[in-house]
RNA sequence: GCCGGAGUGGCGGAACUGGCAGACGCCCGGGACUUAAAAUCCCGUGGGAGCAUAUCCCGUACCGGUUCGAGCCCGGUCUCCGGCACCA
């Protein structure tokens, strides 16, 4: 009989559906295992091989854990709000709801074709009114706790489309769609205070089982700097505060710099004699985009304030103050003390403006470059700090600053608060009302969900407001507080909102009085294993950790962290090693592969393609290799012997394979697990196989290729289903062979192999080695001075002329 | 510039804790089956010298070190990929 993958796969998918084989049960005595993959954005392009890799990987893990006796929750849903759908709706004049529905149908069909063991009864959709309700509810809680606030922010503004662009829509400082230049424009935006949680988001990483590169990237993104705030008295009679990580270099401060946006510029307007020049520099800097500002990084520009100077608190000397755009308004205090001898940027600025450079830490040549080393070096030209090591100088100066009341220790973070407003249609409406009298008033909880109104067109207005602003009947409302006339907020939430808590909803997807019931959360959370893309490390992953911690503080969730373990997959490139893209015409559609070779082959290949964490190029030829493998497995099914003896060697091979596959799946070394299965199948093909061993093979194969495993399982008359059978165990004593092949080396050079009983001692091994012709020849007129034996591996004879 | 990761056959990639480098698969070559082709099966396959399945040499980006022994450890160099980017 031929391996009819199409018929077999359909048959078992229908059966699993009908029998709800993969439904997770909340009332269960078994140990739970919550496996999570990033839910897809249902775009119009359909499923991509980029989805298949991580989904198959976690499906393999989930299936294996299920067979090991865990109560497994492996859910799926739709992250359905977002720009592409909105743009498609605009272009084709269809409602985004309709587009979303259609896309979901396509995705669902494609996912089912791949045979994933998702619990479809828990399917969720972020655009579902019941889901929106809880996303909005969480926002109201943020507002209630003072963590949601409104602030004027520079936004990306396309000069041609006249709309606000998300950062992702800005490519090389131009509009992604029309290519026109993008400038910065001030706009009032809703913000979430993620910075309030910076310290905890950083500290709690230590206890998590995330792959190292994820931790590192999050740490860098949060960017903690430990230093001090220092106050400089100015000749204007006030105090200019700076943040520095190097208070030890205070004696080397020869000037100060303020950001062009610094509030003191206006405050000192009357004193600054060159105010016009200063103002024009500031305006110029403001017009520059972030991109231009960093592009210009090579050349330092700035203007010296004339009329106001500062006093170095340790030397008492007057120093000039500059305005320069190399100082950022948004970090620290927006002003710095410049130490050109020991900071590269200050050094460049000092060189450009002819300012004095003083060496205060020995170790470099400050005439040639700033000496920035903090590990070594002794203080010099630094009064009472002279002769101290940098680390001691830091402590001493901090104490001194605190005693004098002019400085204090301070920790700063790079992390910025989260811009939470989008001037778009297809997102959750922000549930706030603006009243002339009461200001911003939150919508009462019983009015949730606040749904999007039906509109004629989804284009943003030409003044940058959300399309919702045009729907007067929706915008005009009454103030929940005073009952007077009021207007709804017309900004919507970013697509990161719904994905910040979706893993909680899976625990209890139909809960009507909370995001999920406390009992369900108690049982299922935290997520045991979450796999997703590296590109989500600093946005989605960090955002959801932030929401989770906030919900923990509210008492809504029982754990401090949402995900215990985080792994990440590499990208799949096109056939030639280039990125897959429509324009290159090298996009692989998983559905095509499934139709041509079957889902099991697709699954095998995507797992066999290479190291799971690394990028790997697609190869259709190699796909065929996996198909051949499954064909061989299928043929084995027809040659299985009822009973029969198998060789001792094969028995050991089976046990070794069980161990290898068991361990490799947990380590996400799917490629070597499959290689081991291939070797075993080669053994079976060559030596024959009996029913019991075939059963073990089918169990091991089931997570990777569930359909063929199930079909052969049934044909061979085994009970129940392979996917819920007991995962095989291995016998430690059968992992080692009775006799082993060992390498023989002479003076470290490989000379041949010998076969000896396992665990043989030096005497046995040496005498076996001496029987090798090559060895005895080498030993002529020589004597052995030392024998190095590595048990069951190798023997190295060190020899010397007689 | 800073942080992280990686350099192994014609290709994707294996290699435990420092112990026979190249598992497994692809490609390729030879053979069997076939009228023929496809499919399948068997054999070979890192490079070089050699009639040789004798024997020998070379070989894990490069230079050096430690070691009986290094793809793996240490010091330095180069290249590629990813992230951040004037964060004081």
Coordinates of C-alpha atoms in Angstrom, one line a residue, chain A residues 211-451:
Chain A
X211 CA 17.9 32.3 26.8
X212 CA 20.8 34.6 27.6
X213 CA 20.6 36.8 24.5
X214 CA 17.0 37.7 25.4
X215 CA 18.1 38.7 28.9
X216 CA 21.0 40.7 27.6
X217 CA 18.9 42.5 25.1
X218 CA 16.3 43.4 27.8
X219 CA 19.0 44.6 30.2
X220 CA 20.5 46.8 27.5
X221 CA 17.1 48.2 26.6
X222 CA 16.3 49.1 30.2
X223 CA 19.8 50.4 30.4
X224 CA 20.5 51.1 34.1
X225 CA 23.3 53.6 35.0
X226 CA 24.4 54.1 38.5
X227 CA 25.8 57.6 39.3
X228 CA 24.9 60.8 41.0
X229 CA 22.9 64.0 40.5
X230 CA 25.2 67.0 41.1
X231 CA 24.1 70.6 41.6
X232 CA 26.2 73.4 40.0
X233 CA 25.6 76.9 41.2
X234 CA 25.3 79.4 38.3
X235 CA 26.0 83.1 38.0
X236 CA 22.3 83.5 37.5
X237 CA 22.0 82.7 41.2
X238 CA 20.2 79.4 40.7
X239 CA 21.2 75.7 40.4
X240 CA 21.8 73.7 37.3
X241 CA 21.5 70.0 38.1
X242 CA 23.3 67.3 36.1
X243 CA 23.5 63.5 36.2
X244 CA 26.8 61.8 35.9
X245 CA 28.2 58.2 36.3
X246 CA 31.6 59.7 36.9
X247 CA 31.4 62.0 40.0
X248 CA 35.0 61.0 40.6
X249 CA 36.1 63.2 37.6
X250 CA 34.5 66.4 39.0
X251 CA 37.9 68.1 39.1
X252 CA 38.1 67.6 35.4
X253 CA 34.9 69.5 34.5
X254 CA 35.8 72.4 32.3
X255 CA 32.4 73.4 31.0
X256 CA 28.7 72.3 31.0
X257 CA 26.2 71.5 28.3
X258 CA 22.4 71.8 28.2
X259 CA 20.1 70.2 25.7
X260 CA 18.4 72.6 23.3
X261 CA 15.1 71.8 24.9
X262 CA 16.3 72.6 28.4
X263 CA 13.8 74.8 30.3
X264 CA 16.6 77.1 31.7
X265 CA 17.1 78.6 28.2
X266 CA 13.7 80.4 28.5
X267 CA 14.2 81.1 32.2
X268 CA 17.5 82.8 31.5
X269 CA 16.2 84.7 28.4
X270 CA 16.9 88.1 29.9
X271 CA 20.4 87.2 31.0
X272 CA 21.6 85.5 27.8
X273 CA 23.3 88.2 25.7
X274 CA 23.3 86.1 22.5
X275 CA 19.7 84.9 23.0
X276 CA 18.9 85.2 19.3
X277 CA 21.8 83.0 18.3
X278 CA 20.9 80.5 21.0
X279 CA 17.2 80.4 20.0
X280 CA 18.0 79.9 16.4
X281 CA 20.3 76.9 17.3
X282 CA 17.5 75.4 19.4
X283 CA 14.9 75.8 16.6
X284 CA 17.3 74.2 14.1
X285 CA 17.8 71.2 16.5
X286 CA 14.1 70.9 17.0
X287 CA 13.5 70.6 13.3
X288 CA 16.0 67.8 12.9
X289 CA 14.6 64.3 13.1
X290 CA 16.2 61.8 15.4
X291 CA 17.8 60.3 12.4
X292 CA 19.5 63.5 11.4
X293 CA 20.6 64.2 14.9
X294 CA 22.4 60.9 15.1
X295 CA 23.7 61.2 11.5
X296 CA 25.4 64.4 12.4
X297 CA 27.1 62.7 15.4
X298 CA 30.5 63.0 13.8
X299 CA 30.6 66.8 14.1
X300 CA 29.8 68.4 17.4
X301 CA 27.8 71.7 17.1
X302 CA 26.7 74.1 19.8
X303 CA 26.4 77.6 21.1
X304 CA 28.1 79.1 24.1
X305 CA 25.8 81.0 26.4
X306 CA 27.1 84.5 27.0
X307 CA 25.9 86.1 30.2
X308 CA 25.5 83.0 32.4
X309 CA 28.3 80.7 33.7
X310 CA 28.5 77.9 36.3
X311 CA 30.8 77.3 39.2
X312 CA 32.7 74.0 39.6
X313 CA 31.8 73.0 43.1
X314 CA 35.2 71.5 43.9
X315 CA 37.5 74.0 42.2
X316 CA 35.4 77.1 42.7
X317 CA 36.2 78.1 39.1
X318 CA 33.8 79.7 36.7
X319 CA 33.1 77.5 33.7
X320 CA 31.1 78.3 30.5
X321 CA 27.8 76.7 29.7
X322 CA 26.9 75.6 26.1
X323 CA 23.8 74.5 24.3
X324 CA 24.3 71.4 22.1
X325 CA 22.2 68.7 20.6
X326 CA 24.6 66.0 21.7
X327 CA 22.9 66.3 25.0
X328 CA 19.5 64.7 25.2
X329 CA 16.6 66.4 26.9
X330 CA 15.0 63.1 27.7
X331 CA 17.8 61.6 29.7
X332 CA 19.0 62.5 33.2
X333 CA 18.4 66.1 33.8
X334 CA 18.9 67.3 30.2
X335 CA 22.2 68.8 31.2
X336 CA 25.7 67.5 31.7
X337 CA 29.0 68.4 33.3
X338 CA 31.6 68.0 30.6
X339 CA 34.8 66.1 31.4
X340 CA 36.7 66.2 28.1
X341 CA 39.7 64.3 29.5
X342 CA 37.6 61.2 30.2
X343 CA 34.5 61.2 28.0
X344 CA 34.8 60.8 24.2
X345 CA 31.9 63.0 23.3
X346 CA 33.0 65.8 25.6
X347 CA 36.6 65.4 24.3
X348 CA 35.3 65.9 20.7
X349 CA 33.3 68.9 21.7
X350 CA 36.2 70.4 23.6
X351 CA 38.5 69.9 20.6
X352 CA 35.9 71.6 18.2
X353 CA 35.5 74.6 20.5
X354 CA 39.0 74.9 21.8
X355 CA 38.2 74.2 25.5
X356 CA 40.7 73.1 28.1
X357 CA 41.2 69.3 28.7
X358 CA 42.4 68.3 32.1
X359 CA 43.6 64.9 33.0
X360 CA 42.2 63.7 36.3
X361 CA 42.7 59.9 35.9
X362 CA 46.2 58.6 35.0
X363 CA 46.5 56.0 32.3
X364 CA 46.1 57.6 29.0
X365 CA 47.1 60.6 26.9
X366 CA 44.2 63.0 27.1
X367 CA 45.8 65.2 24.4
X368 CA 45.2 62.4 21.9
X369 CA 42.0 60.8 23.1
X370 CA 39.7 60.7 26.1
X371 CA 40.7 58.1 28.7
X372 CA 37.5 56.4 29.6
X373 CA 38.7 53.3 31.4
X374 CA 36.9 52.9 34.8
X375 CA 38.6 49.7 35.9
X376 CA 42.1 51.1 36.4
X377 CA 43.7 54.4 37.0
X378 CA 44.7 56.7 39.8
X379 CA 43.3 60.2 40.4
X380 CA 45.5 63.2 39.6
X381 CA 45.0 67.0 39.5
X382 CA 42.0 66.3 41.8
X383 CA 42.7 68.0 45.1
X384 CA 41.6 65.7 48.0
X385 CA 41.1 62.8 45.6
X386 CA 44.7 62.6 44.4
X387 CA 46.3 59.2 44.7
X388 CA 43.0 57.3 45.1
X389 CA 41.8 54.6 42.7
X390 CA 38.8 55.5 40.6
X391 CA 36.5 53.2 42.6
X392 CA 37.6 54.7 45.9
X393 CA 37.5 58.2 44.5
X394 CA 33.8 57.7 43.6
X395 CA 33.0 56.7 47.2
X396 CA 34.9 59.6 48.6
X397 CA 33.5 62.3 46.4
X398 CA 29.9 61.0 46.8
X399 CA 30.3 61.3 50.6
X400 CA 31.7 64.8 50.2
X401 CA 28.8 65.8 47.8
X402 CA 26.2 64.5 50.2
X403 CA 27.8 66.2 53.2
X404 CA 27.9 69.5 51.4
X405 CA 24.3 69.0 50.2
X406 CA 25.2 69.5 46.5
X407 CA 24.8 66.0 45.2
X408 CA 23.2 62.6 45.9
X409 CA 23.5 59.1 44.5
X410 CA 21.1 58.5 41.6
X411 CA 20.2 55.7 39.2
X412 CA 18.9 56.4 35.7
X413 CA 17.4 54.2 33.1
X414 CA 17.4 54.4 29.3
X415 CA 13.9 52.9 29.2
X416 CA 11.2 55.5 28.2
X417 CA 7.6 55.6 29.0
X418 CA 5.4 53.8 26.5
X419 CA 3.6 56.0 23.9
X420 CA 0.2 54.3 24.0
X421 CA -1.8 56.5 21.6
X422 CA -2.4 55.7 17.9
X423 CA -4.3 58.1 15.6
X424 CA -5.9 55.1 13.9
X425 CA -9.2 53.3 13.5
X426 CA -8.4 49.6 13.9
X427 CA -7.5 49.4 17.6
X428 CA -9.1 49.4 21.0
X429 CA -10.7 52.8 21.7
X430 CA -9.1 54.4 24.8
X431 CA -12.0 54.5 27.2
X432 CA -11.6 58.1 28.3
X433 CA -13.9 61.1 28.0
X434 CA -12.7 64.7 27.9
X435 CA -15.0 67.2 29.7
X436 CA -14.5 71.0 29.6
X437 CA -15.2 71.1 33.3
X438 CA -13.7 67.9 34.7
X439 CA -10.8 67.3 32.3
X440 CA -10.1 63.7 31.4
X441 CA -12.6 61.3 33.1
X442 CA -12.4 57.5 32.8
X443 CA -15.4 55.7 31.4
X444 CA -17.2 53.7 34.2
X445 CA -16.4 50.0 34.1
X446 CA -20.0 49.1 33.4
X447 CA -19.9 51.0 30.1
X448 CA -17.2 48.6 28.8
X449 CA -16.5 47.5 26.2
X450 CA -16.4 50.8 24.3
X451 CA -16.6 49.6 20.8

